[in-house]
Amino acid sequence: MLKGIGGSAGYGVGRAVIISEGKPEYVSVEITDTESEIKRFEDAVRVFVEKTQGMADAMRERVGEHNAEILEGHILMLSDPFMQDEIKGMINSGNCAEAAVDSVCDMFITMFSQVDDELTKQRATDIGDIRVRLLKILTGTPDINISEVPAGTVLVAKDLTPSMTAGIVKENVAGIVTELGGKTSHSAILARALEIPAVLSVDNVLSMVSDGMVLAVDGCEGNCIIEPSDEEITEYQKKKEIYLEEKAGLKVFVGRETVTADGAKVHLYGNIGKPEDAEAVVSGDGEGVGLFRTEFLFMGADSLPSEEQQFEAYKKAAEIMNGREVIIRTLDVGGDKDIPYLGLEKEENPFLGFRAVRYCLANEESYKVQLRALLRASAYGDIKIMVPLVTGVEEIRKVKQLVGELKQELDKAGIAYNKDIQVGVMMETPAASLIADLLAGEADFFSIGTNDLTQYTMAVDRGNAKVAYLYSAYHPAVLRSMKNIIEAGNKAGIMVGMCGEAAADTLLIPLLISFGLGEYSVSASSVLSTRSTISKWSKAEADKLAEQALALSTEEEVAALLKANVK
Ligand code: PEP
Ligand code: MG
């Protein structure tokens, strides 16, 4: 049995499909029969064109014209006579087709990426994409489309990037196993949203599993069995039934208010990545959306989504929520969330680098497109704007100033928006926590992002398995930080919510009740279990436990106390 981290609860058994992204390996050989090598290249181009046209047609139907045109643009680029001549020229001088394609694409990528113009830079990304797909055809590397894997598939990958995960059809995926990632990595968050069992951080799993092998996945305990015996399969199926029964037992909480045992009402919202996910929040009985991670909108595209495209997406979420609150976070790019067409430079420390509000304020024009789309969409529901990775008062002031300017523009143009739209701060850095009192004077609301708050407070990369033992919201430093933020927000009379994964943590919830958290935003699938846990605790009981927890010195002691008091 292989051990990893349980990234998404549940049990699944299925056949492995290995997902390998990136340039396939090839051996560069010297060619004497250049004529047949050129024919091999031309055949590959033909296959490329057929496949790409097929993808573009499917895209046109599913996503719309714009994305289809980008793919058709790839066909045009590869058919460009200059590019074709360069590749054939290299083959004529004795290079194999793979080496010729690889180095000519390299040449174009270098050329395009040096130009200081976004559109031209984007072409470098396009050529990179063309290269991988063409090399896959030449080397016979299977090209896996995640959205087309057969039913009963267990996806096995180094890591699942958010854009890869976005293509998953949940009915067909019985489980996910990866070599990298932790509980709060984006692949884990998405797996939970899709309710697919996932085991992450399984060392060397790619070298042990090949396509078609049967895998049993236990996302609760973080276990994975390769080629399980019949008894093991039966055992997993039983566990799955019990797990699903327990889940069904939570149905009594559907339609109920979210209240503590002594009747204090709190808000219980859902986190989403795409507008359509709001439907899962509604069917999961969430009372609003506490976090719309807009970066998925940007990742799912091949270029910056226009104001119109963004407006439609935000409006759609607001309409699905039908008047209930929808907190939309502005672009949180960087860290583990790469958006290739933005052409961000590789950084030594991406989590400490040019990301989120830092990137947005440095690219004011594209940030204004998003803010304008958000303002326009606010005419269609209760939309609130949330700013990620804030470390100082000047950042929130600047965002509010931009929002103010855009409001004036919209007024002049006679375009409707909510004049009282709230702008809140995502509290996820130690700096924000330490100046929570100052930020509370500027922000309309707080939402604690415990995934990052834990990462930055503990100085631990949230996806690094080697230091995962330090990554815990039960650590006294993280507990104190959360308490400080909640108290500062409450003192200033603003709403304090939590949209990090800790908001759904059964063990932690009594402490959050005691600290005075007003809003919990969790994955749609955790709404009912969170409501159930909240209903079991009175403020007095929660206070007693919090007092004991805060008197402890280590994470281990806190964890043991919380486990001993679970209801
Ligand atoms: C967080 O940091 O807690 C959070 C909710 O945001 P993300 O996981 O997208 O960084
Ligand atoms: Mg965050």
mmCIF file with all atom_site columns, N, CA and C in Angstrom, residues 47-107:
data_model
loop_
_atom_site.group_PDB
_atom_site.id
_atom_site.type_symbol
_atom_site.label_atom_id
_atom_site.label_alt_id
_atom_site.label_comp_id
_atom_site.label_asym_id
_atom_site.label_entity_id
_atom_site.label_seq_id
_atom_site.pdbx_PDB_ins_code
_atom_site.Cartn_x
_atom_site.Cartn_y
_atom_site.Cartn_z
_atom_site.occupancy
_atom_site.B_iso_or_equiv
_atom_site.pdbx_formal_charge
_atom_site.auth_seq_id
_atom_site.auth_comp_id
_atom_site.auth_asym_id
_atom_site.auth_atom_id
_atom_site.pdbx_PDB_model_num
ATOM 1   N N  . VAL A 1 47  ? -1.747  15.226 -39.461 1.00 0.00 ? 47  VAL A N  1
ATOM 2   C CA . VAL A 1 47  ? -2.457  14.722 -38.266 1.00 0.00 ? 47  VAL A CA 1
ATOM 3   C C  . VAL A 1 47  ? -2.723  15.881 -37.300 1.00 0.00 ? 47  VAL A C  1
ATOM 4   N N  . PHE A 1 48  ? -1.710  16.747 -37.149 1.00 0.00 ? 48  PHE A N  1
ATOM 5   C CA . PHE A 1 48  ? -1.848  17.899 -36.249 1.00 0.00 ? 48  PHE A CA 1
ATOM 6   C C  . PHE A 1 48  ? -3.045  18.760 -36.657 1.00 0.00 ? 48  PHE A C  1
ATOM 7   N N  . VAL A 1 49  ? -3.106  19.021 -37.978 1.00 0.00 ? 49  VAL A N  1
ATOM 8   C CA . VAL A 1 49  ? -4.182  19.886 -38.475 1.00 0.00 ? 49  VAL A CA 1
ATOM 9   C C  . VAL A 1 49  ? -5.551  19.248 -38.213 1.00 0.00 ? 49  VAL A C  1
ATOM 10  N N  . GLU A 1 50  ? -5.646  17.933 -38.503 1.00 0.00 ? 50  GLU A N  1
ATOM 11  C CA . GLU A 1 50  ? -6.928  17.238 -38.279 1.00 0.00 ? 50  GLU A CA 1
ATOM 12  C C  . GLU A 1 50  ? -7.353  17.308 -36.815 1.00 0.00 ? 50  GLU A C  1
ATOM 13  N N  . LYS A 1 51  ? -6.366  16.949 -35.947 1.00 0.00 ? 51  LYS A N  1
ATOM 14  C CA . LYS A 1 51  ? -6.685  16.912 -34.515 1.00 0.00 ? 51  LYS A CA 1
ATOM 15  C C  . LYS A 1 51  ? -7.065  18.296 -34.005 1.00 0.00 ? 51  LYS A C  1
ATOM 16  N N  . THR A 1 52  ? -6.283  19.293 -34.415 1.00 0.00 ? 52  THR A N  1
ATOM 17  C CA . THR A 1 52  ? -6.516  20.644 -33.907 1.00 0.00 ? 52  THR A CA 1
ATOM 18  C C  . THR A 1 52  ? -7.856  21.176 -34.395 1.00 0.00 ? 52  THR A C  1
ATOM 19  N N  . GLN A 1 53  ? -8.175  20.878 -35.670 1.00 0.00 ? 53  GLN A N  1
ATOM 20  C CA . GLN A 1 53  ? -9.471  21.333 -36.185 1.00 0.00 ? 53  GLN A CA 1
ATOM 21  C C  . GLN A 1 53  ? -10.610 20.668 -35.395 1.00 0.00 ? 53  GLN A C  1
ATOM 22  N N  . GLY A 1 54  ? -10.412 19.379 -35.082 1.00 0.00 ? 54  GLY A N  1
ATOM 23  C CA . GLY A 1 54  ? -11.417 18.651 -34.291 1.00 0.00 ? 54  GLY A CA 1
ATOM 24  C C  . GLY A 1 54  ? -11.601 19.314 -32.931 1.00 0.00 ? 54  GLY A C  1
ATOM 25  N N  . MET A 1 55  ? -10.450 19.648 -32.282 1.00 0.00 ? 55  MET A N  1
ATOM 26  C CA . MET A 1 55  ? -10.522 20.290 -30.965 1.00 0.00 ? 55  MET A CA 1
ATOM 27  C C  . MET A 1 55  ? -11.219 21.644 -31.070 1.00 0.00 ? 55  MET A C  1
ATOM 28  N N  . ALA A 1 56  ? -10.878 22.380 -32.151 1.00 0.00 ? 56  ALA A N  1
ATOM 29  C CA . ALA A 1 56  ? -11.465 23.721 -32.326 1.00 0.00 ? 56  ALA A CA 1
ATOM 30  C C  . ALA A 1 56  ? -12.983 23.616 -32.508 1.00 0.00 ? 56  ALA A C  1
ATOM 31  N N  . ASP A 1 57  ? -13.426 22.614 -33.288 1.00 0.00 ? 57  ASP A N  1
ATOM 32  C CA . ASP A 1 57  ? -14.859 22.458 -33.509 1.00 0.00 ? 57  ASP A CA 1
ATOM 33  C C  . ASP A 1 57  ? -15.579 22.154 -32.197 1.00 0.00 ? 57  ASP A C  1
ATOM 34  N N  . ALA A 1 58  ? -14.957 21.240 -31.409 1.00 0.00 ? 58  ALA A N  1
ATOM 35  C CA . ALA A 1 58  ? -15.574 20.877 -30.122 1.00 0.00 ? 58  ALA A CA 1
ATOM 36  C C  . ALA A 1 58  ? -15.609 22.093 -29.205 1.00 0.00 ? 58  ALA A C  1
ATOM 37  N N  . MET A 1 59  ? -14.532 22.859 -29.244 1.00 0.00 ? 59  MET A N  1
ATOM 38  C CA . MET A 1 59  ? -14.413 24.053 -28.408 1.00 0.00 ? 59  MET A CA 1
ATOM 39  C C  . MET A 1 59  ? -15.486 25.075 -28.779 1.00 0.00 ? 59  MET A C  1
ATOM 40  N N  . ARG A 1 60  ? -15.698 25.221 -30.092 1.00 0.00 ? 60  ARG A N  1
ATOM 41  C CA . ARG A 1 60  ? -16.686 26.192 -30.585 1.00 0.00 ? 60  ARG A CA 1
ATOM 42  C C  . ARG A 1 60  ? -18.064 25.867 -29.999 1.00 0.00 ? 60  ARG A C  1
ATOM 43  N N  . GLU A 1 61  ? -18.353 24.556 -29.937 1.00 0.00 ? 61  GLU A N  1
ATOM 44  C CA . GLU A 1 61  ? -19.642 24.131 -29.418 1.00 0.00 ? 61  GLU A CA 1
ATOM 45  C C  . GLU A 1 61  ? -19.749 24.341 -27.908 1.00 0.00 ? 61  GLU A C  1
ATOM 46  N N  . ARG A 1 62  ? -18.631 23.960 -27.192 1.00 0.00 ? 62  ARG A N  1
ATOM 47  C CA . ARG A 1 62  ? -18.682 23.972 -25.718 1.00 0.00 ? 62  ARG A CA 1
ATOM 48  C C  . ARG A 1 62  ? -18.423 25.337 -25.109 1.00 0.00 ? 62  ARG A C  1
ATOM 49  N N  . VAL A 1 63  ? -17.405 26.032 -25.632 1.00 0.00 ? 63  VAL A N  1
ATOM 50  C CA . VAL A 1 63  ? -16.955 27.258 -24.953 1.00 0.00 ? 63  VAL A CA 1
ATOM 51  C C  . VAL A 1 63  ? -17.200 28.536 -25.749 1.00 0.00 ? 63  VAL A C  1
ATOM 52  N N  . GLY A 1 64  ? -17.226 28.409 -27.059 1.00 0.00 ? 64  GLY A N  1
ATOM 53  C CA . GLY A 1 64  ? -17.480 29.619 -27.846 1.00 0.00 ? 64  GLY A CA 1
ATOM 54  C C  . GLY A 1 64  ? -16.414 29.885 -28.891 1.00 0.00 ? 64  GLY A C  1
ATOM 55  N N  . GLU A 1 65  ? -16.738 30.869 -29.697 1.00 0.00 ? 65  GLU A N  1
ATOM 56  C CA . GLU A 1 65  ? -15.956 31.175 -30.886 1.00 0.00 ? 65  GLU A CA 1
ATOM 57  C C  . GLU A 1 65  ? -14.484 31.529 -30.591 1.00 0.00 ? 65  GLU A C  1
ATOM 58  N N  . HIS A 1 66  ? -14.292 32.374 -29.565 1.00 0.00 ? 66  HIS A N  1
ATOM 59  C CA . HIS A 1 66  ? -12.970 32.928 -29.304 1.00 0.00 ? 66  HIS A CA 1
ATOM 60  C C  . HIS A 1 66  ? -11.899 31.840 -29.110 1.00 0.00 ? 66  HIS A C  1
ATOM 61  N N  . ASN A 1 67  ? -12.205 30.876 -28.243 1.00 0.00 ? 67  ASN A N  1
ATOM 62  C CA . ASN A 1 67  ? -11.237 29.819 -27.968 1.00 0.00 ? 67  ASN A CA 1
ATOM 63  C C  . ASN A 1 67  ? -10.987 28.943 -29.187 1.00 0.00 ? 67  ASN A C  1
ATOM 64  N N  . ALA A 1 68  ? -12.033 28.747 -29.992 1.00 0.00 ? 68  ALA A N  1
ATOM 65  C CA . ALA A 1 68  ? -11.886 27.947 -31.204 1.00 0.00 ? 68  ALA A CA 1
ATOM 66  C C  . ALA A 1 68  ? -10.940 28.653 -32.174 1.00 0.00 ? 68  ALA A C  1
ATOM 67  N N  . GLU A 1 69  ? -11.078 29.961 -32.268 1.00 0.00 ? 69  GLU A N  1
ATOM 68  C CA . GLU A 1 69  ? -10.217 30.715 -33.194 1.00 0.00 ? 69  GLU A CA 1
ATOM 69  C C  . GLU A 1 69  ? -8.746  30.628 -32.791 1.00 0.00 ? 69  GLU A C  1
ATOM 70  N N  . ILE A 1 70  ? -8.492  30.592 -31.499 1.00 0.00 ? 70  ILE A N  1
ATOM 71  C CA . ILE A 1 70  ? -7.098  30.487 -31.039 1.00 0.00 ? 70  ILE A CA 1
ATOM 72  C C  . ILE A 1 70  ? -6.488  29.177 -31.535 1.00 0.00 ? 70  ILE A C  1
ATOM 73  N N  . LEU A 1 71  ? -7.253  28.098 -31.423 1.00 0.00 ? 71  LEU A N  1
ATOM 74  C CA . LEU A 1 71  ? -6.737  26.806 -31.883 1.00 0.00 ? 71  LEU A CA 1
ATOM 75  C C  . LEU A 1 71  ? -6.553  26.800 -33.400 1.00 0.00 ? 71  LEU A C  1
ATOM 76  N N  . GLU A 1 72  ? -7.492  27.406 -34.101 1.00 0.00 ? 72  GLU A N  1
ATOM 77  C CA . GLU A 1 72  ? -7.347  27.482 -35.562 1.00 0.00 ? 72  GLU A CA 1
ATOM 78  C C  . GLU A 1 72  ? -6.119  28.318 -35.918 1.00 0.00 ? 72  GLU A C  1
ATOM 79  N N  . GLY A 1 73  ? -5.807  29.287 -35.066 1.00 0.00 ? 73  GLY A N  1
ATOM 80  C CA . GLY A 1 73  ? -4.596  30.087 -35.251 1.00 0.00 ? 73  GLY A CA 1
ATOM 81  C C  . GLY A 1 73  ? -3.346  29.216 -35.196 1.00 0.00 ? 73  GLY A C  1
ATOM 82  N N  . HIS A 1 74  ? -3.370  28.161 -34.383 1.00 0.00 ? 74  HIS A N  1
ATOM 83  C CA . HIS A 1 74  ? -2.226  27.240 -34.311 1.00 0.00 ? 74  HIS A CA 1
ATOM 84  C C  . HIS A 1 74  ? -2.006  26.548 -35.651 1.00 0.00 ? 74  HIS A C  1
ATOM 85  N N  . ILE A 1 75  ? -3.091  26.219 -36.310 1.00 0.00 ? 75  ILE A N  1
ATOM 86  C CA . ILE A 1 75  ? -2.977  25.570 -37.623 1.00 0.00 ? 75  ILE A CA 1
ATOM 87  C C  . ILE A 1 75  ? -2.307  26.545 -38.592 1.00 0.00 ? 75  ILE A C  1
ATOM 88  N N  . LEU A 1 76  ? -2.759  27.797 -38.547 1.00 0.00 ? 76  LEU A N  1
ATOM 89  C CA . LEU A 1 76  ? -2.184  28.805 -39.454 1.00 0.00 ? 76  LEU A CA 1
ATOM 90  C C  . LEU A 1 76  ? -0.694  29.000 -39.174 1.00 0.00 ? 76  LEU A C  1
ATOM 91  N N  . MET A 1 77  ? -0.335  29.068 -37.898 1.00 0.00 ? 77  MET A N  1
ATOM 92  C CA . MET A 1 77  ? 1.077   29.284 -37.555 1.00 0.00 ? 77  MET A CA 1
ATOM 93  C C  . MET A 1 77  ? 1.951   28.155 -38.074 1.00 0.00 ? 77  MET A C  1
ATOM 94  N N  . LEU A 1 78  ? 1.461   26.910 -37.871 1.00 0.00 ? 78  LEU A N  1
ATOM 95  C CA . LEU A 1 78  ? 2.280   25.782 -38.312 1.00 0.00 ? 78  LEU A CA 1
ATOM 96  C C  . LEU A 1 78  ? 2.336   25.698 -39.842 1.00 0.00 ? 78  LEU A C  1
ATOM 97  N N  . SER A 1 79  ? 1.294   26.203 -40.503 1.00 0.00 ? 79  SER A N  1
ATOM 98  C CA . SER A 1 79  ? 1.294   26.147 -41.974 1.00 0.00 ? 79  SER A CA 1
ATOM 99  C C  . SER A 1 79  ? 2.099   27.290 -42.582 1.00 0.00 ? 79  SER A C  1
ATOM 100 N N  . ASP A 1 80  ? 2.556   28.208 -41.767 1.00 0.00 ? 80  ASP A N  1
ATOM 101 C CA . ASP A 1 80  ? 3.301   29.360 -42.276 1.00 0.00 ? 80  ASP A CA 1
ATOM 102 C C  . ASP A 1 80  ? 4.521   28.887 -43.088 1.00 0.00 ? 80  ASP A C  1
ATOM 103 N N  . PRO A 1 81  ? 4.659   29.351 -44.369 1.00 0.00 ? 81  PRO A N  1
ATOM 104 C CA . PRO A 1 81  ? 5.737   28.841 -45.220 1.00 0.00 ? 81  PRO A CA 1
ATOM 105 C C  . PRO A 1 81  ? 7.131   29.049 -44.606 1.00 0.00 ? 81  PRO A C  1
ATOM 106 N N  . PHE A 1 82  ? 7.329   30.167 -43.897 1.00 0.00 ? 82  PHE A N  1
ATOM 107 C CA . PHE A 1 82  ? 8.641   30.433 -43.316 1.00 0.00 ? 82  PHE A CA 1
ATOM 108 C C  . PHE A 1 82  ? 9.004   29.353 -42.288 1.00 0.00 ? 82  PHE A C  1
ATOM 109 N N  . MET A 1 83  ? 8.020   29.025 -41.449 1.00 0.00 ? 83  MET A N  1
ATOM 110 C CA . MET A 1 83  ? 8.261   28.010 -40.425 1.00 0.00 ? 83  MET A CA 1
ATOM 111 C C  . MET A 1 83  ? 8.490   26.641 -41.076 1.00 0.00 ? 83  MET A C  1
ATOM 112 N N  . GLN A 1 84  ? 7.659   26.329 -42.065 1.00 0.00 ? 84  GLN A N  1
ATOM 113 C CA . GLN A 1 84  ? 7.789   25.045 -42.763 1.00 0.00 ? 84  GLN A CA 1
ATOM 114 C C  . GLN A 1 84  ? 9.166   24.937 -43.424 1.00 0.00 ? 84  GLN A C  1
ATOM 115 N N  . ASP A 1 85  ? 9.588   26.031 -44.094 1.00 0.00 ? 85  ASP A N  1
ATOM 116 C CA . ASP A 1 85  ? 10.878  26.004 -44.791 1.00 0.00 ? 85  ASP A CA 1
ATOM 117 C C  . ASP A 1 85  ? 12.029  25.812 -43.812 1.00 0.00 ? 85  ASP A C  1
ATOM 118 N N  . GLU A 1 86  ? 11.941  26.505 -42.668 1.00 0.00 ? 86  GLU A N  1
ATOM 119 C CA . GLU A 1 86  ? 13.006  26.375 -41.667 1.00 0.00 ? 86  GLU A CA 1
ATOM 120 C C  . GLU A 1 86  ? 13.136  24.918 -41.206 1.00 0.00 ? 86  GLU A C  1
ATOM 121 N N  . ILE A 1 87  ? 11.967  24.310 -40.906 1.00 0.00 ? 87  ILE A N  1
ATOM 122 C CA . ILE A 1 87  ? 11.989  22.925 -40.396 1.00 0.00 ? 87  ILE A CA 1
ATOM 123 C C  . ILE A 1 87  ? 12.529  21.984 -41.480 1.00 0.00 ? 87  ILE A C  1
ATOM 124 N N  . LYS A 1 88  ? 12.009  22.148 -42.703 1.00 0.00 ? 88  LYS A N  1
ATOM 125 C CA . LYS A 1 88  ? 12.459  21.249 -43.785 1.00 0.00 ? 88  LYS A CA 1
ATOM 126 C C  . LYS A 1 88  ? 13.938  21.463 -44.075 1.00 0.00 ? 88  LYS A C  1
ATOM 127 N N  . GLY A 1 89  ? 14.383  22.718 -43.984 1.00 0.00 ? 89  GLY A N  1
ATOM 128 C CA . GLY A 1 89  ? 15.805  23.022 -44.199 1.00 0.00 ? 89  GLY A CA 1
ATOM 129 C C  . GLY A 1 89  ? 16.676  22.257 -43.205 1.00 0.00 ? 89  GLY A C  1
ATOM 130 N N  . MET A 1 90  ? 16.224  22.220 -41.951 1.00 0.00 ? 90  MET A N  1
ATOM 131 C CA . MET A 1 90  ? 17.001  21.509 -40.927 1.00 0.00 ? 90  MET A CA 1
ATOM 132 C C  . MET A 1 90  ? 17.014  20.010 -41.187 1.00 0.00 ? 90  MET A C  1
ATOM 133 N N  . ILE A 1 91  ? 15.872  19.496 -41.671 1.00 0.00 ? 91  ILE A N  1
ATOM 134 C CA . ILE A 1 91  ? 15.826  18.059 -41.977 1.00 0.00 ? 91  ILE A CA 1
ATOM 135 C C  . ILE A 1 91  ? 16.786  17.775 -43.146 1.00 0.00 ? 91  ILE A C  1
ATOM 136 N N  . ASN A 1 92  ? 16.777  18.652 -44.148 1.00 0.00 ? 92  ASN A N  1
ATOM 137 C CA . ASN A 1 92  ? 17.674  18.475 -45.296 1.00 0.00 ? 92  ASN A CA 1
ATOM 138 C C  . ASN A 1 92  ? 19.138  18.490 -44.881 1.00 0.00 ? 92  ASN A C  1
ATOM 139 N N  . SER A 1 93  ? 19.427  19.173 -43.766 1.00 0.00 ? 93  SER A N  1
ATOM 140 C CA . SER A 1 93  ? 20.843  19.108 -43.341 1.00 0.00 ? 93  SER A CA 1
ATOM 141 C C  . SER A 1 93  ? 21.110  17.969 -42.373 1.00 0.00 ? 93  SER A C  1
ATOM 142 N N  . GLY A 1 94  ? 20.198  16.975 -42.320 1.00 0.00 ? 94  GLY A N  1
ATOM 143 C CA . GLY A 1 94  ? 20.513  15.736 -41.612 1.00 0.00 ? 94  GLY A CA 1
ATOM 144 C C  . GLY A 1 94  ? 19.888  15.593 -40.234 1.00 0.00 ? 94  GLY A C  1
ATOM 145 N N  . ASN A 1 95  ? 19.055  16.571 -39.828 1.00 0.00 ? 95  ASN A N  1
ATOM 146 C CA . ASN A 1 95  ? 18.400  16.437 -38.517 1.00 0.00 ? 95  ASN A CA 1
ATOM 147 C C  . ASN A 1 95  ? 17.123  15.613 -38.647 1.00 0.00 ? 95  ASN A C  1
ATOM 148 N N  . CYS A 1 96  ? 16.800  14.872 -37.591 1.00 0.00 ? 96  CYS A N  1
ATOM 149 C CA . CYS A 1 96  ? 15.524  14.148 -37.630 1.00 0.00 ? 96  CYS A CA 1
ATOM 150 C C  . CYS A 1 96  ? 14.389  15.158 -37.427 1.00 0.00 ? 96  CYS A C  1
ATOM 151 N N  . ALA A 1 97  ? 13.151  14.736 -37.776 1.00 0.00 ? 97  ALA A N  1
ATOM 152 C CA . ALA A 1 97  ? 12.023  15.665 -37.733 1.00 0.00 ? 97  ALA A CA 1
ATOM 153 C C  . ALA A 1 97  ? 11.820  16.229 -36.328 1.00 0.00 ? 97  ALA A C  1
ATOM 154 N N  . GLU A 1 98  ? 11.990  15.368 -35.290 1.00 0.00 ? 98  GLU A N  1
ATOM 155 C CA . GLU A 1 98  ? 11.778  15.822 -33.914 1.00 0.00 ? 98  GLU A CA 1
ATOM 156 C C  . GLU A 1 98  ? 12.736  16.962 -33.579 1.00 0.00 ? 98  GLU A C  1
ATOM 157 N N  . ALA A 1 99  ? 14.039  16.739 -33.904 1.00 0.00 ? 99  ALA A N  1
ATOM 158 C CA . ALA A 1 99  ? 15.051  17.746 -33.563 1.00 0.00 ? 99  ALA A CA 1
ATOM 159 C C  . ALA A 1 99  ? 14.797  19.035 -34.345 1.00 0.00 ? 99  ALA A C  1
ATOM 160 N N  . ALA A 1 100 ? 14.365  18.876 -35.623 1.00 0.00 ? 100 ALA A N  1
ATOM 161 C CA . ALA A 1 100 ? 14.121  20.063 -36.447 1.00 0.00 ? 100 ALA A CA 1
ATOM 162 C C  . ALA A 1 100 ? 12.955  20.874 -35.879 1.00 0.00 ? 100 ALA A C  1
ATOM 163 N N  . VAL A 1 101 ? 11.860  20.186 -35.545 1.00 0.00 ? 101 VAL A N  1
ATOM 164 C CA . VAL A 1 101 ? 10.688  20.881 -34.985 1.00 0.00 ? 101 VAL A CA 1
ATOM 165 C C  . VAL A 1 101 ? 11.085  21.564 -33.677 1.00 0.00 ? 101 VAL A C  1
ATOM 166 N N  . ASP A 1 102 ? 11.793  20.812 -32.833 1.00 0.00 ? 102 ASP A N  1
ATOM 167 C CA . ASP A 1 102 ? 12.158  21.325 -31.514 1.00 0.00 ? 102 ASP A CA 1
ATOM 168 C C  . ASP A 1 102 ? 13.000  22.602 -31.634 1.00 0.00 ? 102 ASP A C  1
ATOM 169 N N  . SER A 1 103 ? 14.028  22.560 -32.483 1.00 0.00 ? 103 SER A N  1
ATOM 170 C CA . SER A 1 103 ? 14.915  23.736 -32.474 1.00 0.00 ? 103 SER A CA 1
ATOM 171 C C  . SER A 1 103 ? 14.318  24.923 -33.246 1.00 0.00 ? 103 SER A C  1
ATOM 172 N N  . VAL A 1 104 ? 13.517  24.643 -34.286 1.00 0.00 ? 104 VAL A N  1
ATOM 173 C CA . VAL A 1 104 ? 12.887  25.788 -34.978 1.00 0.00 ? 104 VAL A CA 1
ATOM 174 C C  . VAL A 1 104 ? 11.854  26.451 -34.041 1.00 0.00 ? 104 VAL A C  1
ATOM 175 N N  . CYS A 1 105 ? 11.106  25.622 -33.306 1.00 0.00 ? 105 CYS A N  1
ATOM 176 C CA . CYS A 1 105 ? 10.139  26.210 -32.357 1.00 0.00 ? 105 CYS A CA 1
ATOM 177 C C  . CYS A 1 105 ? 10.888  27.026 -31.308 1.00 0.00 ? 105 CYS A C  1
ATOM 178 N N  . ASP A 1 106 ? 12.008  26.478 -30.837 1.00 0.00 ? 106 ASP A N  1
ATOM 179 C CA . ASP A 1 106 ? 12.843  27.203 -29.861 1.00 0.00 ? 106 ASP A CA 1
ATOM 180 C C  . ASP A 1 106 ? 13.212  28.584 -30.386 1.00 0.00 ? 106 ASP A C  1
ATOM 181 N N  . MET A 1 107 ? 13.631  28.589 -31.658 1.00 0.00 ? 107 MET A N  1
ATOM 182 C CA . MET A 1 107 ? 14.060  29.840 -32.276 1.00 0.00 ? 107 MET A CA 1
ATOM 183 C C  . MET A 1 107 ? 12.906  30.863 -32.276 1.00 0.00 ? 107 MET A C  1
#
